[in-house]
């Protein structure tokens, strides 16, 4: 070790608080043989002795004062809501800053997103089976049964009551021609065309049935209430509100969902026209094959197509309905009328139907 | 574990877990060096007392932030040093109290030295004179040398910790310490014989 190296380490020798290692041993040996460095070390050791600072006594009572102040400060902090909030945030922050917490949160987020994005479609929509003839096949008795029960058709007495003048089931001022919404006068004797009141009654009846009698679970009370409210909107011609409420019931998947979907489609037709309603009618006809709601949706769709000037498509749907009991006479009448007019009504002439 | 046998870090852990006795032990263990450091860094008396109290209050407030990545003494004296620097900056417009000027209690710093021995009379007077000369020489040191000297001699901290507290490299700290010792020795050369006779 040279003198420069000694100078770097001389304070470690002086205070001896560092772990003494090879370097300090070398420095000591160097000082023994180097008068300059030995004098420097001796001078510093002498200075330490000379400069020893006299002790300043801690003022009496300072320790007690500090402890008292600390105690008071802690009590204030604990009693103040801000202090508690501060501690809670600090605690949460210390947890949140942990990598494990971040990874856990990421995992939960990804799982939640997966559930949202990959969840199955509601089972109530069912499947559409297509026959060799290219038309939807009638549902099997097992699968059709609950649907038929859910859309319980009104009895002949109810229908006649609904046909009576001023019946509440038909919206006031309903038009009387075939383009009209489902007015009681248009319903064939055996047509599965439920009037609002009858449908409400049917839905209520279905809900009141014991669980053992129905394959489909009874609708929840809230759905029933929504359905009733929707029907009230419909009667009052608030078709926008009615459509939204019927959509809620239809998407809820209860016993009234089929009827609600049909009325939602009708509401869409009266509020926004055939363009908005047709996809809904088509969807009902395809999803609820063989049900009264599907037949009625097909009928409504056919009328819409006819009004929009798509005669061929309308005719196709009318022909489909000709095989359904209760529609034959109406269909024949419509087909005859179309033939007479040559199915040449201008497109869009009646795209916006008259208010019911 | 007996409080007195526990290390600073063990006591601090216990205090972080809510043991107030551990804090009291920590405070009593460090109050003396801390007060001396603050008193010589600023001025003795009420200011040093208030600052000492403030340091320990900050220890309590920030206890949960202490992650045991450094020694407790390093953390404590870092708080103290920062407080002293802030206070001195705020008081920069004021003139520093002279050593001969009585403090708030009317006692000059040089006369606040503990008179432990039974000697009285001339020996005590010489001791006070040496003490006053040392204090004066210390105050005449550049700030960075003075704080290193105080942390080393008063707080008895190793150079590695002083380097952490001051944020300077360890070799720089050692250089400052050596310069401080040499300057103080120079200032006290006239009193060398007196000091020797006193010890």
PDB file of C-alpha atoms in Angstrom, chain A residues 172-323:
ATOM      1  CA  UNK A 172    -109.497   2.780 -29.828  1.00  0.00           C
ATOM      2  CA  UNK A 173    -110.008   3.941 -33.370  1.00  0.00           C
ATOM      3  CA  UNK A 174    -108.464   0.849 -34.857  1.00  0.00           C
ATOM      4  CA  UNK A 175    -108.697   0.713 -38.630  1.00  0.00           C
ATOM      5  CA  UNK A 176    -110.935  -1.889 -40.118  1.00  0.00           C
ATOM      6  CA  UNK A 177    -109.107  -3.038 -43.182  1.00  0.00           C
ATOM      7  CA  UNK A 178    -106.623  -5.861 -43.442  1.00  0.00           C
ATOM      8  CA  UNK A 179    -103.627  -3.620 -42.949  1.00  0.00           C
ATOM      9  CA  UNK A 180    -104.761  -2.847 -39.478  1.00  0.00           C
ATOM     10  CA  UNK A 181    -103.157  -4.122 -36.370  1.00  0.00           C
ATOM     11  CA  UNK A 182    -104.802  -7.110 -34.830  1.00  0.00           C
ATOM     12  CA  UNK A 183    -108.284  -5.866 -34.281  1.00  0.00           C
ATOM     13  CA  UNK A 184    -110.871  -8.176 -32.916  1.00  0.00           C
ATOM     14  CA  UNK A 185    -112.963  -7.913 -36.073  1.00  0.00           C
ATOM     15  CA  UNK A 186    -110.137  -9.317 -38.137  1.00  0.00           C
ATOM     16  CA  UNK A 187    -109.577 -12.373 -36.032  1.00  0.00           C
ATOM     17  CA  UNK A 188    -110.921 -15.539 -37.628  1.00  0.00           C
ATOM     18  CA  UNK A 189    -113.082 -17.742 -35.506  1.00  0.00           C
ATOM     19  CA  UNK A 190    -110.381 -20.251 -34.859  1.00  0.00           C
ATOM     20  CA  UNK A 191    -107.441 -18.038 -35.565  1.00  0.00           C
ATOM     21  CA  UNK A 192    -104.780 -18.042 -32.911  1.00  0.00           C
ATOM     22  CA  UNK A 193    -104.876 -14.303 -32.720  1.00  0.00           C
ATOM     23  CA  UNK A 194    -104.796 -13.301 -29.124  1.00  0.00           C
ATOM     24  CA  UNK A 195    -106.286 -10.019 -28.109  1.00  0.00           C
ATOM     25  CA  UNK A 196    -104.371  -8.020 -25.560  1.00  0.00           C
ATOM     26  CA  UNK A 197    -106.841  -8.709 -22.813  1.00  0.00           C
ATOM     27  CA  UNK A 198    -107.049 -12.346 -23.681  1.00  0.00           C
ATOM     28  CA  UNK A 199    -103.309 -12.583 -23.782  1.00  0.00           C
ATOM     29  CA  UNK A 200    -102.943 -10.926 -20.439  1.00  0.00           C
ATOM     30  CA  UNK A 201    -105.512 -13.307 -19.077  1.00  0.00           C
ATOM     31  CA  UNK A 202    -103.759 -16.189 -20.731  1.00  0.00           C
ATOM     32  CA  UNK A 203    -100.426 -15.129 -19.364  1.00  0.00           C
ATOM     33  CA  UNK A 204    -101.901 -14.737 -15.925  1.00  0.00           C
ATOM     34  CA  UNK A 205    -103.537 -18.119 -16.215  1.00  0.00           C
ATOM     35  CA  UNK A 206    -100.293 -19.651 -17.314  1.00  0.00           C
ATOM     36  CA  UNK A 207     -98.513 -18.036 -14.416  1.00  0.00           C
ATOM     37  CA  UNK A 208    -101.139 -19.254 -12.002  1.00  0.00           C
ATOM     38  CA  UNK A 209    -100.897 -22.841 -13.166  1.00  0.00           C
ATOM     39  CA  UNK A 210     -99.169 -25.204 -10.800  1.00  0.00           C
ATOM     40  CA  UNK A 211     -95.608 -25.891 -11.720  1.00  0.00           C
ATOM     41  CA  UNK A 212     -96.390 -29.532 -12.281  1.00  0.00           C
ATOM     42  CA  UNK A 213     -98.846 -28.768 -15.031  1.00  0.00           C
ATOM     43  CA  UNK A 214     -96.580 -26.629 -17.080  1.00  0.00           C
ATOM     44  CA  UNK A 215     -93.214 -27.507 -18.513  1.00  0.00           C
ATOM     45  CA  UNK A 216     -92.246 -23.881 -18.657  1.00  0.00           C
ATOM     46  CA  UNK A 217     -91.546 -22.142 -15.373  1.00  0.00           C
ATOM     47  CA  UNK A 218     -94.120 -19.607 -14.341  1.00  0.00           C
ATOM     48  CA  UNK A 219     -93.157 -16.050 -15.192  1.00  0.00           C
ATOM     49  CA  UNK A 220     -91.839 -14.002 -12.389  1.00  0.00           C
ATOM     50  CA  UNK A 221     -94.196 -11.466 -10.887  1.00  0.00           C
ATOM     51  CA  UNK A 222     -92.032  -8.624 -12.118  1.00  0.00           C
ATOM     52  CA  UNK A 223     -92.329  -9.920 -15.661  1.00  0.00           C
ATOM     53  CA  UNK A 224     -96.053 -10.133 -15.327  1.00  0.00           C
ATOM     54  CA  UNK A 225     -96.181  -6.610 -14.076  1.00  0.00           C
ATOM     55  CA  UNK A 226     -93.996  -5.492 -16.949  1.00  0.00           C
ATOM     56  CA  UNK A 227     -96.221  -7.327 -19.393  1.00  0.00           C
ATOM     57  CA  UNK A 228     -99.313  -5.687 -17.952  1.00  0.00           C
ATOM     58  CA  UNK A 229     -97.664  -2.290 -18.081  1.00  0.00           C
ATOM     59  CA  UNK A 230     -96.590  -2.923 -21.652  1.00  0.00           C
ATOM     60  CA  UNK A 231    -100.119  -3.800 -22.590  1.00  0.00           C
ATOM     61  CA  UNK A 232    -101.342  -0.600 -20.997  1.00  0.00           C
ATOM     62  CA  UNK A 233     -98.863   1.351 -23.110  1.00  0.00           C
ATOM     63  CA  UNK A 234    -100.050  -0.512 -26.157  1.00  0.00           C
ATOM     64  CA  UNK A 235    -103.660   0.268 -25.480  1.00  0.00           C
ATOM     65  CA  UNK A 236    -102.814   3.894 -24.937  1.00  0.00           C
ATOM     66  CA  UNK A 237    -100.940   3.907 -28.271  1.00  0.00           C
ATOM     67  CA  UNK A 238     -97.639   4.671 -26.613  1.00  0.00           C
ATOM     68  CA  UNK A 239     -96.028   2.242 -28.970  1.00  0.00           C
ATOM     69  CA  UNK A 240     -92.443   3.237 -28.212  1.00  0.00           C
ATOM     70  CA  UNK A 241     -92.885   2.549 -24.513  1.00  0.00           C
ATOM     71  CA  UNK A 242     -94.911  -0.529 -25.272  1.00  0.00           C
ATOM     72  CA  UNK A 243     -92.214  -1.905 -27.557  1.00  0.00           C
ATOM     73  CA  UNK A 244     -89.504  -1.436 -24.954  1.00  0.00           C
ATOM     74  CA  UNK A 245     -91.575  -3.037 -22.222  1.00  0.00           C
ATOM     75  CA  UNK A 246     -92.615  -5.960 -24.420  1.00  0.00           C
ATOM     76  CA  UNK A 247     -88.994  -6.437 -25.401  1.00  0.00           C
ATOM     77  CA  UNK A 248     -88.079  -6.752 -21.736  1.00  0.00           C
ATOM     78  CA  UNK A 249     -90.666  -9.450 -21.239  1.00  0.00           C
ATOM     79  CA  UNK A 250     -89.709 -11.178 -24.489  1.00  0.00           C
ATOM     80  CA  UNK A 251     -86.043 -11.218 -23.571  1.00  0.00           C
ATOM     81  CA  UNK A 252     -86.867 -12.406 -20.075  1.00  0.00           C
ATOM     82  CA  UNK A 253     -87.804 -15.779 -21.468  1.00  0.00           C
ATOM     83  CA  UNK A 254     -90.904 -16.341 -19.352  1.00  0.00           C
ATOM     84  CA  UNK A 255     -94.217 -17.795 -20.441  1.00  0.00           C
ATOM     85  CA  UNK A 256     -95.285 -14.514 -21.995  1.00  0.00           C
ATOM     86  CA  UNK A 257     -92.162 -14.080 -24.017  1.00  0.00           C
ATOM     87  CA  UNK A 258     -93.710 -15.291 -27.284  1.00  0.00           C
ATOM     88  CA  UNK A 259     -96.738 -13.058 -27.024  1.00  0.00           C
ATOM     89  CA  UNK A 260     -94.581 -10.177 -25.847  1.00  0.00           C
ATOM     90  CA  UNK A 261     -92.319 -10.565 -28.854  1.00  0.00           C
ATOM     91  CA  UNK A 262     -95.344 -10.445 -31.160  1.00  0.00           C
ATOM     92  CA  UNK A 263     -96.673  -7.320 -29.506  1.00  0.00           C
ATOM     93  CA  UNK A 264     -93.257  -5.749 -29.527  1.00  0.00           C
ATOM     94  CA  UNK A 265     -93.162  -6.327 -33.277  1.00  0.00           C
ATOM     95  CA  UNK A 266     -96.613  -4.826 -33.674  1.00  0.00           C
ATOM     96  CA  UNK A 267     -95.597  -1.842 -31.582  1.00  0.00           C
ATOM     97  CA  UNK A 268     -92.568  -1.422 -33.791  1.00  0.00           C
ATOM     98  CA  UNK A 269     -94.812  -1.491 -36.833  1.00  0.00           C
ATOM     99  CA  UNK A 270     -97.151   1.169 -35.503  1.00  0.00           C
ATOM    100  CA  UNK A 271     -94.381   3.360 -34.227  1.00  0.00           C
ATOM    101  CA  UNK A 272     -91.755   2.976 -36.927  1.00  0.00           C
ATOM    102  CA  UNK A 273     -93.380   1.225 -39.836  1.00  0.00           C
ATOM    103  CA  UNK A 274     -93.042  -2.054 -41.636  1.00  0.00           C
ATOM    104  CA  UNK A 275     -89.315  -1.687 -42.258  1.00  0.00           C
ATOM    105  CA  UNK A 276     -88.661  -1.788 -38.552  1.00  0.00           C
ATOM    106  CA  UNK A 277     -91.242  -4.431 -37.807  1.00  0.00           C
ATOM    107  CA  UNK A 278     -90.501  -6.983 -40.525  1.00  0.00           C
ATOM    108  CA  UNK A 279     -87.291  -8.363 -39.014  1.00  0.00           C
ATOM    109  CA  UNK A 280     -89.150  -8.874 -35.767  1.00  0.00           C
ATOM    110  CA  UNK A 281     -92.079 -10.660 -37.419  1.00  0.00           C
ATOM    111  CA  UNK A 282     -89.697 -12.853 -39.372  1.00  0.00           C
ATOM    112  CA  UNK A 283     -87.756 -13.694 -36.257  1.00  0.00           C
ATOM    113  CA  UNK A 284     -90.904 -14.714 -34.396  1.00  0.00           C
ATOM    114  CA  UNK A 285     -92.118 -16.796 -37.309  1.00  0.00           C
ATOM    115  CA  UNK A 286     -88.798 -18.599 -37.490  1.00  0.00           C
ATOM    116  CA  UNK A 287     -88.201 -19.100 -33.789  1.00  0.00           C
ATOM    117  CA  UNK A 288     -91.649 -20.138 -32.678  1.00  0.00           C
ATOM    118  CA  UNK A 289     -92.556 -22.376 -35.557  1.00  0.00           C
ATOM    119  CA  UNK A 290     -96.011 -23.867 -35.280  1.00  0.00           C
ATOM    120  CA  UNK A 291     -97.172 -21.585 -32.517  1.00  0.00           C
ATOM    121  CA  UNK A 292    -100.058 -19.180 -32.764  1.00  0.00           C
ATOM    122  CA  UNK A 293     -97.650 -16.280 -32.365  1.00  0.00           C
ATOM    123  CA  UNK A 294     -95.606 -17.550 -35.308  1.00  0.00           C
ATOM    124  CA  UNK A 295     -98.697 -17.809 -37.523  1.00  0.00           C
ATOM    125  CA  UNK A 296     -99.808 -14.347 -36.515  1.00  0.00           C
ATOM    126  CA  UNK A 297     -96.316 -12.990 -37.109  1.00  0.00           C
ATOM    127  CA  UNK A 298     -96.343 -14.589 -40.548  1.00  0.00           C
ATOM    128  CA  UNK A 299     -99.686 -12.973 -41.268  1.00  0.00           C
ATOM    129  CA  UNK A 300     -98.429  -9.589 -40.149  1.00  0.00           C
ATOM    130  CA  UNK A 301     -95.259 -10.003 -42.138  1.00  0.00           C
ATOM    131  CA  UNK A 302     -97.251 -10.915 -45.236  1.00  0.00           C
ATOM    132  CA  UNK A 303     -99.365  -7.804 -44.865  1.00  0.00           C
ATOM    133  CA  UNK A 304     -96.238  -5.708 -44.470  1.00  0.00           C
ATOM    134  CA  UNK A 305     -94.646  -7.176 -47.551  1.00  0.00           C
ATOM    135  CA  UNK A 306     -97.801  -6.558 -49.485  1.00  0.00           C
ATOM    136  CA  UNK A 307     -97.888  -2.966 -48.334  1.00  0.00           C
ATOM    137  CA  UNK A 308     -94.279  -2.504 -49.287  1.00  0.00           C
ATOM    138  CA  UNK A 309     -95.032  -3.742 -52.797  1.00  0.00           C
ATOM    139  CA  UNK A 310     -93.214  -7.054 -52.423  1.00  0.00           C
ATOM    140  CA  UNK A 311     -96.143  -9.031 -53.712  1.00  0.00           C
ATOM    141  CA  UNK A 312     -94.320 -12.236 -54.404  1.00  0.00           C
ATOM    142  CA  UNK A 313     -92.940 -12.465 -50.888  1.00  0.00           C
ATOM    143  CA  UNK A 314     -96.348 -11.594 -49.448  1.00  0.00           C
ATOM    144  CA  UNK A 315     -97.990 -14.224 -51.583  1.00  0.00           C
ATOM    145  CA  UNK A 316     -95.463 -16.787 -50.483  1.00  0.00           C
ATOM    146  CA  UNK A 317     -96.250 -16.136 -46.849  1.00  0.00           C
ATOM    147  CA  UNK A 318    -100.005 -16.151 -47.458  1.00  0.00           C
ATOM    148  CA  UNK A 319     -99.658 -19.537 -49.121  1.00  0.00           C
ATOM    149  CA  UNK A 320     -97.774 -20.803 -46.091  1.00  0.00           C
ATOM    150  CA  UNK A 321    -100.581 -19.640 -43.852  1.00  0.00           C
ATOM    151  CA  UNK A 322    -103.258 -21.247 -46.049  1.00  0.00           C
ATOM    152  CA  UNK A 323    -102.396 -24.558 -44.456  1.00  0.00           C
TER     153      UNK A 323
END
